[in-house]
Coordinates of C-alpha atoms in Angstrom, one line a residue:
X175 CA -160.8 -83.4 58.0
X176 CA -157.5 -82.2 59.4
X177 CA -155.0 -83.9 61.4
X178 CA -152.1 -82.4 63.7
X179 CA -149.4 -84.0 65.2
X180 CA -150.9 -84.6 68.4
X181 CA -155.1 -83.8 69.4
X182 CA -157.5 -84.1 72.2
X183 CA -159.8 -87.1 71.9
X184 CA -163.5 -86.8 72.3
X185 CA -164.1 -88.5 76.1
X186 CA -167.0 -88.2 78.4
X187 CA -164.3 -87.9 81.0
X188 CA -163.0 -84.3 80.6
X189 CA -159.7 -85.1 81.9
X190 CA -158.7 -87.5 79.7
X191 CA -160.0 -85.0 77.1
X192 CA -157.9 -82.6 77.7
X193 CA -154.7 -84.2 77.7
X194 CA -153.5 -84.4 74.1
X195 CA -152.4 -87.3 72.6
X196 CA -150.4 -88.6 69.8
X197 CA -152.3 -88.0 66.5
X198 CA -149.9 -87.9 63.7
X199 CA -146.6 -88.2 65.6
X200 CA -145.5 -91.7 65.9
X201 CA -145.4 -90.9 70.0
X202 CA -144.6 -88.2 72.4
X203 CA -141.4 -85.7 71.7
X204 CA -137.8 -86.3 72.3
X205 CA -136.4 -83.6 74.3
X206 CA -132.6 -82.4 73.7
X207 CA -130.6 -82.7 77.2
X208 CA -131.3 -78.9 77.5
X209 CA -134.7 -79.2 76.8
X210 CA -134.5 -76.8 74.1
X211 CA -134.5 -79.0 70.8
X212 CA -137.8 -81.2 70.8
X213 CA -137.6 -83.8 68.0
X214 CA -141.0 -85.3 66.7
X215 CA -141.3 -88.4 64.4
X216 CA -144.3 -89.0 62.3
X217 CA -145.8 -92.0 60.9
X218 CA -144.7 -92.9 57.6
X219 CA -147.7 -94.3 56.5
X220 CA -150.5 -91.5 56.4
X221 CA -151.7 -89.7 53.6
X222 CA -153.3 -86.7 51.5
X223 CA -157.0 -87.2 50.3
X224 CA -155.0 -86.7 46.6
X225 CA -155.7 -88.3 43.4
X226 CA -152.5 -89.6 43.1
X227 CA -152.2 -90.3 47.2
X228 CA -148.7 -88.8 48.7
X229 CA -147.7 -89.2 52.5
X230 CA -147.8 -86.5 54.9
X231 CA -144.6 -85.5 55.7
X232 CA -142.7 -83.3 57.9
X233 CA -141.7 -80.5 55.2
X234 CA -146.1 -80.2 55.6
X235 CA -145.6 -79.7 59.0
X236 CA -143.6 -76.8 58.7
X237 CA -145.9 -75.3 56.1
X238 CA -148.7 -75.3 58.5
X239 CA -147.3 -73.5 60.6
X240 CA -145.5 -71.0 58.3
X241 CA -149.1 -70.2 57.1
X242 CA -150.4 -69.2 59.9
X243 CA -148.3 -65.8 59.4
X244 CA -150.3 -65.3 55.6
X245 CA -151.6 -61.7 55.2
X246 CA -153.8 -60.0 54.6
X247 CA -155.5 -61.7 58.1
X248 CA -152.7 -63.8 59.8
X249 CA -153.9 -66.6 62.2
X250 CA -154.7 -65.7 65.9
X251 CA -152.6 -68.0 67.7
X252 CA -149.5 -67.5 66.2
X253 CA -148.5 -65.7 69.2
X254 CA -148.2 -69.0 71.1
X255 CA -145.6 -70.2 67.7
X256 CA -143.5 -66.4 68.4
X257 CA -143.3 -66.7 72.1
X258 CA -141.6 -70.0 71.9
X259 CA -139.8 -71.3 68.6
X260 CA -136.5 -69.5 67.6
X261 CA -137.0 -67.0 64.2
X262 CA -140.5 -67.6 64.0
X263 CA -141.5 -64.2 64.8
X264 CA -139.0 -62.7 62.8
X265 CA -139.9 -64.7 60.1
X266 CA -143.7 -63.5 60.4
X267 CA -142.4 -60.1 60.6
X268 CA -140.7 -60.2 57.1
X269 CA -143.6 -62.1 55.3
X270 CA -146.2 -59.8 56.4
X271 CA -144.0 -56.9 54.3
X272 CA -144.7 -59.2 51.1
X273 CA -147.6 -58.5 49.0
X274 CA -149.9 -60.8 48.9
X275 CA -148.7 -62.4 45.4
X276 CA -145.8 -62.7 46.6
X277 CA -146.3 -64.1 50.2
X278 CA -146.7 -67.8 48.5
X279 CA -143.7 -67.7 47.3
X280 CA -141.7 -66.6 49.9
X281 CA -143.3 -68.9 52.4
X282 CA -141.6 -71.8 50.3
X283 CA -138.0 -70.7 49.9
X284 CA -138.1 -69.3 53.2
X285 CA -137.4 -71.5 56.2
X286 CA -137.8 -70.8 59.9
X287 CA -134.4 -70.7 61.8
X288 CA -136.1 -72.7 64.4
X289 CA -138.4 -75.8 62.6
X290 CA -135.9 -77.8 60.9
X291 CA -136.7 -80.8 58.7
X292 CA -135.0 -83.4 59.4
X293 CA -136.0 -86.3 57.0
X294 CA -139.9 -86.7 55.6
X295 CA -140.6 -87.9 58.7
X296 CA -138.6 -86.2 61.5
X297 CA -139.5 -82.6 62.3
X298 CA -137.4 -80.6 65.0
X299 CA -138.2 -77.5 67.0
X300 CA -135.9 -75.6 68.8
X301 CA -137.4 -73.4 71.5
X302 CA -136.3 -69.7 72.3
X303 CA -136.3 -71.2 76.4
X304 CA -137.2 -74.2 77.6
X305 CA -141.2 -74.9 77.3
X306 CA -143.3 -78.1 78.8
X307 CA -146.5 -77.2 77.4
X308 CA -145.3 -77.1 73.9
X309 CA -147.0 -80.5 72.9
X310 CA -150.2 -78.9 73.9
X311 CA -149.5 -76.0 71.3
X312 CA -148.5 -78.5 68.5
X313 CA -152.3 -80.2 69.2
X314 CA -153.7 -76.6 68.3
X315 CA -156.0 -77.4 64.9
X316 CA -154.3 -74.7 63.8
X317 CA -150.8 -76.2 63.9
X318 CA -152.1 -78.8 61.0
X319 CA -149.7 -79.5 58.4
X320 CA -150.7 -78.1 55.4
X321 CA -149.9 -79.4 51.6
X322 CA -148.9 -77.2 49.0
X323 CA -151.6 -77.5 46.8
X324 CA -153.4 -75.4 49.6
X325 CA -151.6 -72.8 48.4
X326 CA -153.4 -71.6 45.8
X327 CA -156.7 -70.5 47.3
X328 CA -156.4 -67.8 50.1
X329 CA -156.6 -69.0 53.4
X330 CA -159.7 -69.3 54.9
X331 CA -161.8 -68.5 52.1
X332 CA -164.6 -70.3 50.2
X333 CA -162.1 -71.4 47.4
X334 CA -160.2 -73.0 50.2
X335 CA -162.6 -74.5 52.0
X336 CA -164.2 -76.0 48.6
X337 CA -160.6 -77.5 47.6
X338 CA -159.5 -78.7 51.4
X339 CA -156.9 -81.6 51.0
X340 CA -158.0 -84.0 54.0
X341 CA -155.9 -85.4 56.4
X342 CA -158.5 -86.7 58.7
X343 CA -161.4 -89.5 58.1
X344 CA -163.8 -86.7 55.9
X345 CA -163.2 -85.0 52.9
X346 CA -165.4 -82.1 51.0
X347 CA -167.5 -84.1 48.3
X348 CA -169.9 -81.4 47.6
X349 CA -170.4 -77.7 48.2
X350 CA -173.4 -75.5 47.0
X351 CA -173.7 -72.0 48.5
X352 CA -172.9 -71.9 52.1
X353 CA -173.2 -75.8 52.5
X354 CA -170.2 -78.5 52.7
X355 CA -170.9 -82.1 52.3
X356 CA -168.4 -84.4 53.6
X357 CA -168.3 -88.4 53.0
X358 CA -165.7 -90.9 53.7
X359 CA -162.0 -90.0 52.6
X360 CA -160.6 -93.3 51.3
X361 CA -156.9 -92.6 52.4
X362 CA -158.1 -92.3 56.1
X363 CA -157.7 -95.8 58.0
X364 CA -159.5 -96.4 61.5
X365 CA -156.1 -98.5 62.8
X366 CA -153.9 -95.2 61.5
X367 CA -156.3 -92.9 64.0
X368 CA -156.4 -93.4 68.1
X369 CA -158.3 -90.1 67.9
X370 CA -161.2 -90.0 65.8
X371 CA -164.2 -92.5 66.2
X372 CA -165.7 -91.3 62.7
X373 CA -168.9 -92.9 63.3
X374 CA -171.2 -91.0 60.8
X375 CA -170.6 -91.9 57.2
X376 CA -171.9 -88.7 56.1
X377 CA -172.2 -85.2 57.3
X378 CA -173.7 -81.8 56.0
X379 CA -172.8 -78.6 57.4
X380 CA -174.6 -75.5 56.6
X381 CA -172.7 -72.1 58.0
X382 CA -175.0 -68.9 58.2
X383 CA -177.5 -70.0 59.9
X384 CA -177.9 -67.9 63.7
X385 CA -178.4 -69.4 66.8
X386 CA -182.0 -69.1 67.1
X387 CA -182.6 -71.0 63.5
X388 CA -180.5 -74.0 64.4
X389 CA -182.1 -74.0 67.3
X390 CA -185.9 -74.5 65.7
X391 CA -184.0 -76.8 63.1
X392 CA -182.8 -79.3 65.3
X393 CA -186.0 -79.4 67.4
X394 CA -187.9 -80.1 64.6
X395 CA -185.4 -82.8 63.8
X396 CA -184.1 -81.0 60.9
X397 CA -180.5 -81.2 62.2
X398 CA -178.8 -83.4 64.7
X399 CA -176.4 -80.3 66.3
X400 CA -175.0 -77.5 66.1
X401 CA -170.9 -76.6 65.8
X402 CA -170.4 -72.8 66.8
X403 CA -173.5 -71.5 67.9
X404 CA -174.9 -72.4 71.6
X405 CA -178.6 -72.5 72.8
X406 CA -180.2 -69.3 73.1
X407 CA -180.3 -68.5 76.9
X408 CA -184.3 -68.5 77.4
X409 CA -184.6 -71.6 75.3
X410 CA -182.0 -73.2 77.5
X411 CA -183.3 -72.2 80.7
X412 CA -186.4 -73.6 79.2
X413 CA -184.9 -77.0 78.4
X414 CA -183.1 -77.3 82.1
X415 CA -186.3 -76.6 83.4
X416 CA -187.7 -79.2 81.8
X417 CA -185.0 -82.1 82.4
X418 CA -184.4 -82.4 78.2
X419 CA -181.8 -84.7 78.4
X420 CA -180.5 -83.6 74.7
X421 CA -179.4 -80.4 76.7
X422 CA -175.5 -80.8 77.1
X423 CA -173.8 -77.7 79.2
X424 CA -169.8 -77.9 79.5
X425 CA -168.1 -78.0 83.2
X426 CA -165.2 -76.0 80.8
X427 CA -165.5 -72.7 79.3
X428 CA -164.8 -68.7 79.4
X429 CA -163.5 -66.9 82.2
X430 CA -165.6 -63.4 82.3
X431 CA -163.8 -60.6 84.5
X432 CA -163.3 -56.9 84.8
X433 CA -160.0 -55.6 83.9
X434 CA -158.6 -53.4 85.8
X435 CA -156.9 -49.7 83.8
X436 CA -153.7 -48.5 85.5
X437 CA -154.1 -45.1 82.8
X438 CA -157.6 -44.3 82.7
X439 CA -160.0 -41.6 84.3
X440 CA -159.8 -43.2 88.0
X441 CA -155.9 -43.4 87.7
X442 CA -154.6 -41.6 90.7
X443 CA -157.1 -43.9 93.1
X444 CA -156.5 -47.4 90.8
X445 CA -152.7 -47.0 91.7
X446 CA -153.0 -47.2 94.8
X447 CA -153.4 -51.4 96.0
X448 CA -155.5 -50.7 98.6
X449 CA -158.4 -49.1 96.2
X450 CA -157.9 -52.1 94.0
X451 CA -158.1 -54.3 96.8
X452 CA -161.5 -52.9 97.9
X453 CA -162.7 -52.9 94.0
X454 CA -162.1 -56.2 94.3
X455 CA -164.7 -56.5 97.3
X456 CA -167.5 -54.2 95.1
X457 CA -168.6 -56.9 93.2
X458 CA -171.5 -59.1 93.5
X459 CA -171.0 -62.1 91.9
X460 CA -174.1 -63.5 92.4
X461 CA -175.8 -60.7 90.6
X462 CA -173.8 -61.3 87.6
X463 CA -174.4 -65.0 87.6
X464 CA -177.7 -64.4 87.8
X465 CA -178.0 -62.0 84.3
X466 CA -176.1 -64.6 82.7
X467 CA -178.7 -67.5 83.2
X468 CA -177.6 -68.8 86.3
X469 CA -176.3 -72.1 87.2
X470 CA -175.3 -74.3 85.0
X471 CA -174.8 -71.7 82.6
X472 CA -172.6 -69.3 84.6
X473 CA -171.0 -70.3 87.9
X474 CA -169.1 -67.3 90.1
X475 CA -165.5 -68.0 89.9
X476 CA -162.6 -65.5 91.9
X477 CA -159.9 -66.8 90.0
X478 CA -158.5 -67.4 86.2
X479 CA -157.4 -71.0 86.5
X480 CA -160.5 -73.4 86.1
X481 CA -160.6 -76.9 88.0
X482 CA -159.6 -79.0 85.2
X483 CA -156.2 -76.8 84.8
X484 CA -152.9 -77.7 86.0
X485 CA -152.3 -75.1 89.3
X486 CA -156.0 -74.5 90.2
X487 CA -156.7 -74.4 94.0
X488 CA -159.5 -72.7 95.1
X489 CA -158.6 -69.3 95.6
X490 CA -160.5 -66.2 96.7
X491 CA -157.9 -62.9 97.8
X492 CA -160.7 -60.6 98.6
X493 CA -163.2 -62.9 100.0
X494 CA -167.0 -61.3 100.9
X495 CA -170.3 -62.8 102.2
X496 CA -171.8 -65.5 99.8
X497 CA -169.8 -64.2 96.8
X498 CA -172.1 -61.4 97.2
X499 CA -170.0 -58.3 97.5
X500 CA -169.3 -56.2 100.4
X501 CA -170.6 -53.0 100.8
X502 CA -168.9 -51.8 103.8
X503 CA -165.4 -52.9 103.0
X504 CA -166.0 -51.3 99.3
X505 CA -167.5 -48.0 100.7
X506 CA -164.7 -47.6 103.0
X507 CA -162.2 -48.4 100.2
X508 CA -162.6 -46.1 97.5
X509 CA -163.8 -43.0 100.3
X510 CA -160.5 -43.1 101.1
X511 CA -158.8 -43.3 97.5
X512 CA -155.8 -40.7 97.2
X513 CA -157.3 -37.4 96.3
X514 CA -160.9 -38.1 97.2
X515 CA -163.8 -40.3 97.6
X516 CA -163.9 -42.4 94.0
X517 CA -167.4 -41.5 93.3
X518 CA -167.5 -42.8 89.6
X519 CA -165.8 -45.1 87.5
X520 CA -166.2 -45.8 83.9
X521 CA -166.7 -49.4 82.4
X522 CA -166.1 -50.6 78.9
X523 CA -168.6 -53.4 77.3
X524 CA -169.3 -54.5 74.2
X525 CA -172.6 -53.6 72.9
X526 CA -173.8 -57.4 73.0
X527 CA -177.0 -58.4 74.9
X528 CA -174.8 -60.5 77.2
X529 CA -172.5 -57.7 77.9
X530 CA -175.7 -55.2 78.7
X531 CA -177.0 -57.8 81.4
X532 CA -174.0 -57.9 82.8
X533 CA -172.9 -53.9 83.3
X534 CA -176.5 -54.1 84.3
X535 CA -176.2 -55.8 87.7
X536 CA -172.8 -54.2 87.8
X537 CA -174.3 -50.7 87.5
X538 CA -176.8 -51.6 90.6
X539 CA -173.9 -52.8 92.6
X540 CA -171.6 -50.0 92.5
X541 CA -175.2 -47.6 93.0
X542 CA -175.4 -49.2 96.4
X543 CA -172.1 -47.9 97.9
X544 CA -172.7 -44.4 95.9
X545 CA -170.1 -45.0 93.0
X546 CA -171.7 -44.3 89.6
X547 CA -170.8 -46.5 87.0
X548 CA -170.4 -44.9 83.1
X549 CA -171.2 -47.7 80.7
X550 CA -169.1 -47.2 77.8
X551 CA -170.7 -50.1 75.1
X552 CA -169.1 -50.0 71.9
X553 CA -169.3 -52.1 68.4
X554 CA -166.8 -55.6 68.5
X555 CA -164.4 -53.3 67.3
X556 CA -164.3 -50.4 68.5
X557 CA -164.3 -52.3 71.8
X558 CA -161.2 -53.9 70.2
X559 CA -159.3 -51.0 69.6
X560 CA -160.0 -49.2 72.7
X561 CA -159.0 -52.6 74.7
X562 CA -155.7 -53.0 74.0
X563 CA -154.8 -49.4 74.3
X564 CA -153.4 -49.1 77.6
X565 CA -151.7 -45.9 77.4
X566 CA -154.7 -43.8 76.1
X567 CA -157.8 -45.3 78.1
X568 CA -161.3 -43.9 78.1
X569 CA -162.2 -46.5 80.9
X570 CA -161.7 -48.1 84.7
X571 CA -163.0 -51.1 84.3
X572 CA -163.1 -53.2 80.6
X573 CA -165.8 -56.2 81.0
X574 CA -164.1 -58.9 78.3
X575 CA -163.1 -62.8 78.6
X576 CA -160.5 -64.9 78.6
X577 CA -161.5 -68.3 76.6
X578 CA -158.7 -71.3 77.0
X579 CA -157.1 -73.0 73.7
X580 CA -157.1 -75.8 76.0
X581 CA -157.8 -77.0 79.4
X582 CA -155.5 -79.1 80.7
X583 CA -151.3 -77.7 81.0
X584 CA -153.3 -74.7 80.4
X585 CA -151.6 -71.6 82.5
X586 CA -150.0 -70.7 79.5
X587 CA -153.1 -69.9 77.6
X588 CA -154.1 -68.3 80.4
X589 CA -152.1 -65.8 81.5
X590 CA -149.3 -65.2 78.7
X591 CA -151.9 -63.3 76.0
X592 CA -153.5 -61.1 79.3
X593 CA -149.9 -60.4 80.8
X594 CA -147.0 -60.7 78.1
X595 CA -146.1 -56.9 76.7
X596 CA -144.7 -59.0 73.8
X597 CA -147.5 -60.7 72.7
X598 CA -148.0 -60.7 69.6
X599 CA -151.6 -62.9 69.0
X600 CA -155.0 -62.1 70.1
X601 CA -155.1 -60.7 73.2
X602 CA -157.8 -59.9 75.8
X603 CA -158.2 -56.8 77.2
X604 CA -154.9 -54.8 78.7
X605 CA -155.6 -53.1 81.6
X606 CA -151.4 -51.8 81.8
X607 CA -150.8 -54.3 84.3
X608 CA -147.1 -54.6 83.9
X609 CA -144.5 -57.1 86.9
X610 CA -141.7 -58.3 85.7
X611 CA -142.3 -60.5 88.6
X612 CA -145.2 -63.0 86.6
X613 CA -143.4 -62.7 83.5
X614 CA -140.2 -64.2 85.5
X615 CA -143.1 -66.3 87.6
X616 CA -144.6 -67.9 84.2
X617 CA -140.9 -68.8 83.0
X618 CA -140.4 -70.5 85.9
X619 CA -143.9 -72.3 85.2
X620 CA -143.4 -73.4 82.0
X621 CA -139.6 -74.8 82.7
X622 CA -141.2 -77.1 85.7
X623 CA -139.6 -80.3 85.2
X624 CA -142.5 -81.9 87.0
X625 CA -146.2 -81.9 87.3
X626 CA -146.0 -80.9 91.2
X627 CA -144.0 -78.3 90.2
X628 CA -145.6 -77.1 87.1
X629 CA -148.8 -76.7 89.9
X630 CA -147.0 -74.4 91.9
X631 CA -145.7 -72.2 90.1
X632 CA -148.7 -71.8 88.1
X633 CA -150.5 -70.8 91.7
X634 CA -148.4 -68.6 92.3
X635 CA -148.9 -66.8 89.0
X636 CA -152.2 -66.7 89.6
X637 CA -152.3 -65.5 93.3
X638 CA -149.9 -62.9 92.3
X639 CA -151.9 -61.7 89.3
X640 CA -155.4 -61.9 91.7
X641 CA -153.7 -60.1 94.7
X642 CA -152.6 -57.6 92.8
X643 CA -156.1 -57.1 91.1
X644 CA -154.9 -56.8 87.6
X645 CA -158.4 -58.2 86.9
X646 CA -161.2 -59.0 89.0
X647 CA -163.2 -62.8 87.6
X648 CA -166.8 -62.6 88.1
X649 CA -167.9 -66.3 86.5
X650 CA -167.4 -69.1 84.1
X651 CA -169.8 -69.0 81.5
X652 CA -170.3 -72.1 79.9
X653 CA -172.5 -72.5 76.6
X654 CA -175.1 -75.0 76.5
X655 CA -175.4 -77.4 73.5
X656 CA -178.1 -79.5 72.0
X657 CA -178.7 -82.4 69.5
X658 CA -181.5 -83.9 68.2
X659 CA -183.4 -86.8 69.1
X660 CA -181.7 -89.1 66.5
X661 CA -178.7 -88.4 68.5
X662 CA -177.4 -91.7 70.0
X663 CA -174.0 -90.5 71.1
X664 CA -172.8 -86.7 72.0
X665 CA -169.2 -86.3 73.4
X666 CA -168.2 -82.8 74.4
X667 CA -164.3 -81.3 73.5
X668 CA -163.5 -79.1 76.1
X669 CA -161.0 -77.4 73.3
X670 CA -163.8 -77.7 70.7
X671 CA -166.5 -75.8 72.7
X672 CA -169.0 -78.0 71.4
X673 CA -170.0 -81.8 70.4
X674 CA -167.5 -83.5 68.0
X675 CA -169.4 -84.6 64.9
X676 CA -167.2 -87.8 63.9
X677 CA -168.3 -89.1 67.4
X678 CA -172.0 -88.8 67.1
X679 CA -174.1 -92.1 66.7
X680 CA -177.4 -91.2 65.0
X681 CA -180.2 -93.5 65.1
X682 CA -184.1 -93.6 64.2
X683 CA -185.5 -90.5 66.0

């Protein structure tokens, strides 16, 4: 339903699928010689889903991403928008002081220093430093321009959603309760869209329904798949078991690892590298894979870049047998931790079933080298709140996850929310990890003039982040999806997380 300048295209071949491509720009940037004015044009001949039909233009552009700064909730990922186009933050900043009466208003007469409108069909960005990834940021469905009429329902909410202008090949014909039906929108043409297949000519989507309940639904060919809730574990483990082809697990997804506190309870030992360094050989990875379902559903990992990422080597700083931990190397570690044995450490979870698994097999690891493990598991957000709190921590060790916006120039995505004190989006858990070192180290990556380059220096974020066991990665935990059995067709987004619908051939089932 909504178009952005450039987007991923649905592709059995995850590389290709995570490379974004043009969507609504007329073809890649144009970079200033400093490489700090990028200059996009659009085509002039797309339009709003409007009763009297008006082009998209670039003054929508800029609207979109002005509106991600709205109160009362602003968007997520504006932090990627502050860190790296001139006066947006500032401008974010002032509109959040407006009421929320007012906040319409000011986001129309007020213009960011740094997105300048050119013409209706020129857009131009200029860039606090130079930035190579920033195409990647522009394909964010958040970064979709936005036309004004949009303006008048709060974003996000049902009022919204029920009056959505469409961009894309769908448009909201019908909504009752909790349910959106979407048919064709007649301003959308096939030969104005490389991205979108739009194979369906019809498609109902009911929110509210939990994982479990889809689940039965599309077995009993009630529904054809499912958009933000995976397979419940068991019934997965059930359908592997049994070869169901309409099973579909990911090779792409979250990054789970401890992170480590620099302020909390175990302080004085955590300081020191050495303690960290034999923390980092505590673990047993295969434990952990195991309470998370086990292959294909959870794979050990010792790093934070994944294989389909720009910079991703195999790496392993603190290697032990099998992935399996070591004991001795751990016991000798923390017994000789400045001011005593470390004898118990305290570890932060959420209260989630996944999370309890998890500390679980963590809490039997740590039992066998005579360190007690205090599992702190706390409501979404209370866990929150005492995450990102790095000068008063209650905790050692903070279980959370890093998921990708997108998976291929991704180091960005990766390391910036976890490591930048100025971040200003969501942000995993912060440990107090602090080196001017990686913040001068991503710079450096995300100025590489080359994609050689661009893989070293991401490396060597990454090795310095691992060896200096700012966090400690235990697996990638992907999240199985099924369709139905009139399902012809299913092609997996990596930046999605799931199937997308406008590529799914349905048949007789």
């Amino acid at each position: 339903m909504s178009r952005s300048l450039y987007a991923y295209p649905a592709d059995q071949d995850v590389g290709n699928a995570t490379i974004p491509r043009p969507d609504l720009a007329s073809g890649a940037p144009v970079r200033s010689e400093n490489d700090l004015v990028v200059t996009v044009r659009l085509r002039s001949n797309v339009s709003w889903d409007l009763s009297t039909p008006r082009r998209i233009i670039a003054s929508d552009v800029a609207r979109g991403l002005k509106r991600l700064c709205l109160p009362p909730e602003p968007s997520p990922l504006r932090g990627y928008l502050a860190a790296t186009i001139e006066g947006y933050n500032d401008f974010c900043t002032a509109l959040a002081t407006k009421p929320v009466d007012q906040a319409r208003d000011f986001l129309e007469s007020t213009s960011v220093p740094g997105i300048q409108v050119a013409s209706n069909f020129e857009i131009s960005f200029h860039l606090i430093k130079p930035t190579n990834d920033f195409v990647d940021i522009l394909a964010l469905p958040a970064a979709a321009p936005v036309p004004f009429e949009a303006l008048s329902y709060p974003p996000n909410s049902p009022e919204y959603l029920a009056h959505l202008v469409s961009s894309g090949p769908y448009r909201v014909s019908a909504v009752s309760g909790g349910t959106y039906e979407l048919k064709r929108n007649g301003q959308w043409s096939k030969n104005l869209d490389s991205i979108r297949r739009a194979l369906p000519d019809r498609i109902v989507i009911t929110t509210g329904v939990d994982a479990a309940a889809a689940q039965a639904q599309i077995e009993a060919g009630e529904a054809d798949m499912t958009l933000d809730a995976a397979v419940p574990l068991d019934r997965a483990a059930a359908l592997l078991a049994a070869g169901d082809e309409r099973l579909s697990v990911p090779t792409t997804g979250s990054t789970l690892l401890l992170a480590v506190a620099r302020n909390g309870p175990a302080a004085a030992a955590l300081s020191e590298g050495t303690v960290r360094a034999a923390l980092a050989t505590c673990v047993d990875r295969i434990a952990v894979v195991t309470a998370l379902g086990g292959p294909p559903f959870a794979t050990a990992t010792t790093q934070l870049l994944q294989g389909t990422m720009t910079g991703y080597s195999p790496l392993d700083p603190f290697p032990t047998p099998n992935g399996a931990g070591d004991a001795t190397k751990c016991a000798e570690g923390l017994a000789s931790a400045p001011g005593g044995p470390v004898s118990q450490l305290t570890l932060l979870t959420t209260d989630s079933a996944r999370d309890g698994a998890v500390a679980g097999a963590l809490v039997d690891t740590f039992a066998k080298v005579g360190v007690r493990l205090d599992v702190q598991a706390r409501s979404a957000a209370d866990f929150a709140t005492a995450a990102v709190s790095p000068l008063g921590q209650s905790w050692d060790l903070a279980l959370t996850s890093i998921t990708p916006r997108w998976y291929g120039d991704a180091g960005r995505t990766v390391f910036q929310p976890l490591l930048d004190p100025f971040w200003v989006g969501q942000r995993p858990v912060d440990g107090g990890y602090d080196s001017a070192d990686v913040l001068a180290a991503m710079g450096v990556a995300l100025r590489a003039d080359s994609e050689p380059a661009k893989a070293v220096a991401w490396a060597d974020v990454e090795k310095t982040v691992l060896r200096d066991v700012a966090v400690i990665p235990l697996a990638v935990v992907a999240e199985p999806r099924f369709h139905g059995d009139a399902v012809l067709s299913f092609t997996q987004i990596p930046s999605l997380g799931t199937g997308d619908p406008a590529s799914l051939a349905v048949g007789p089932a």
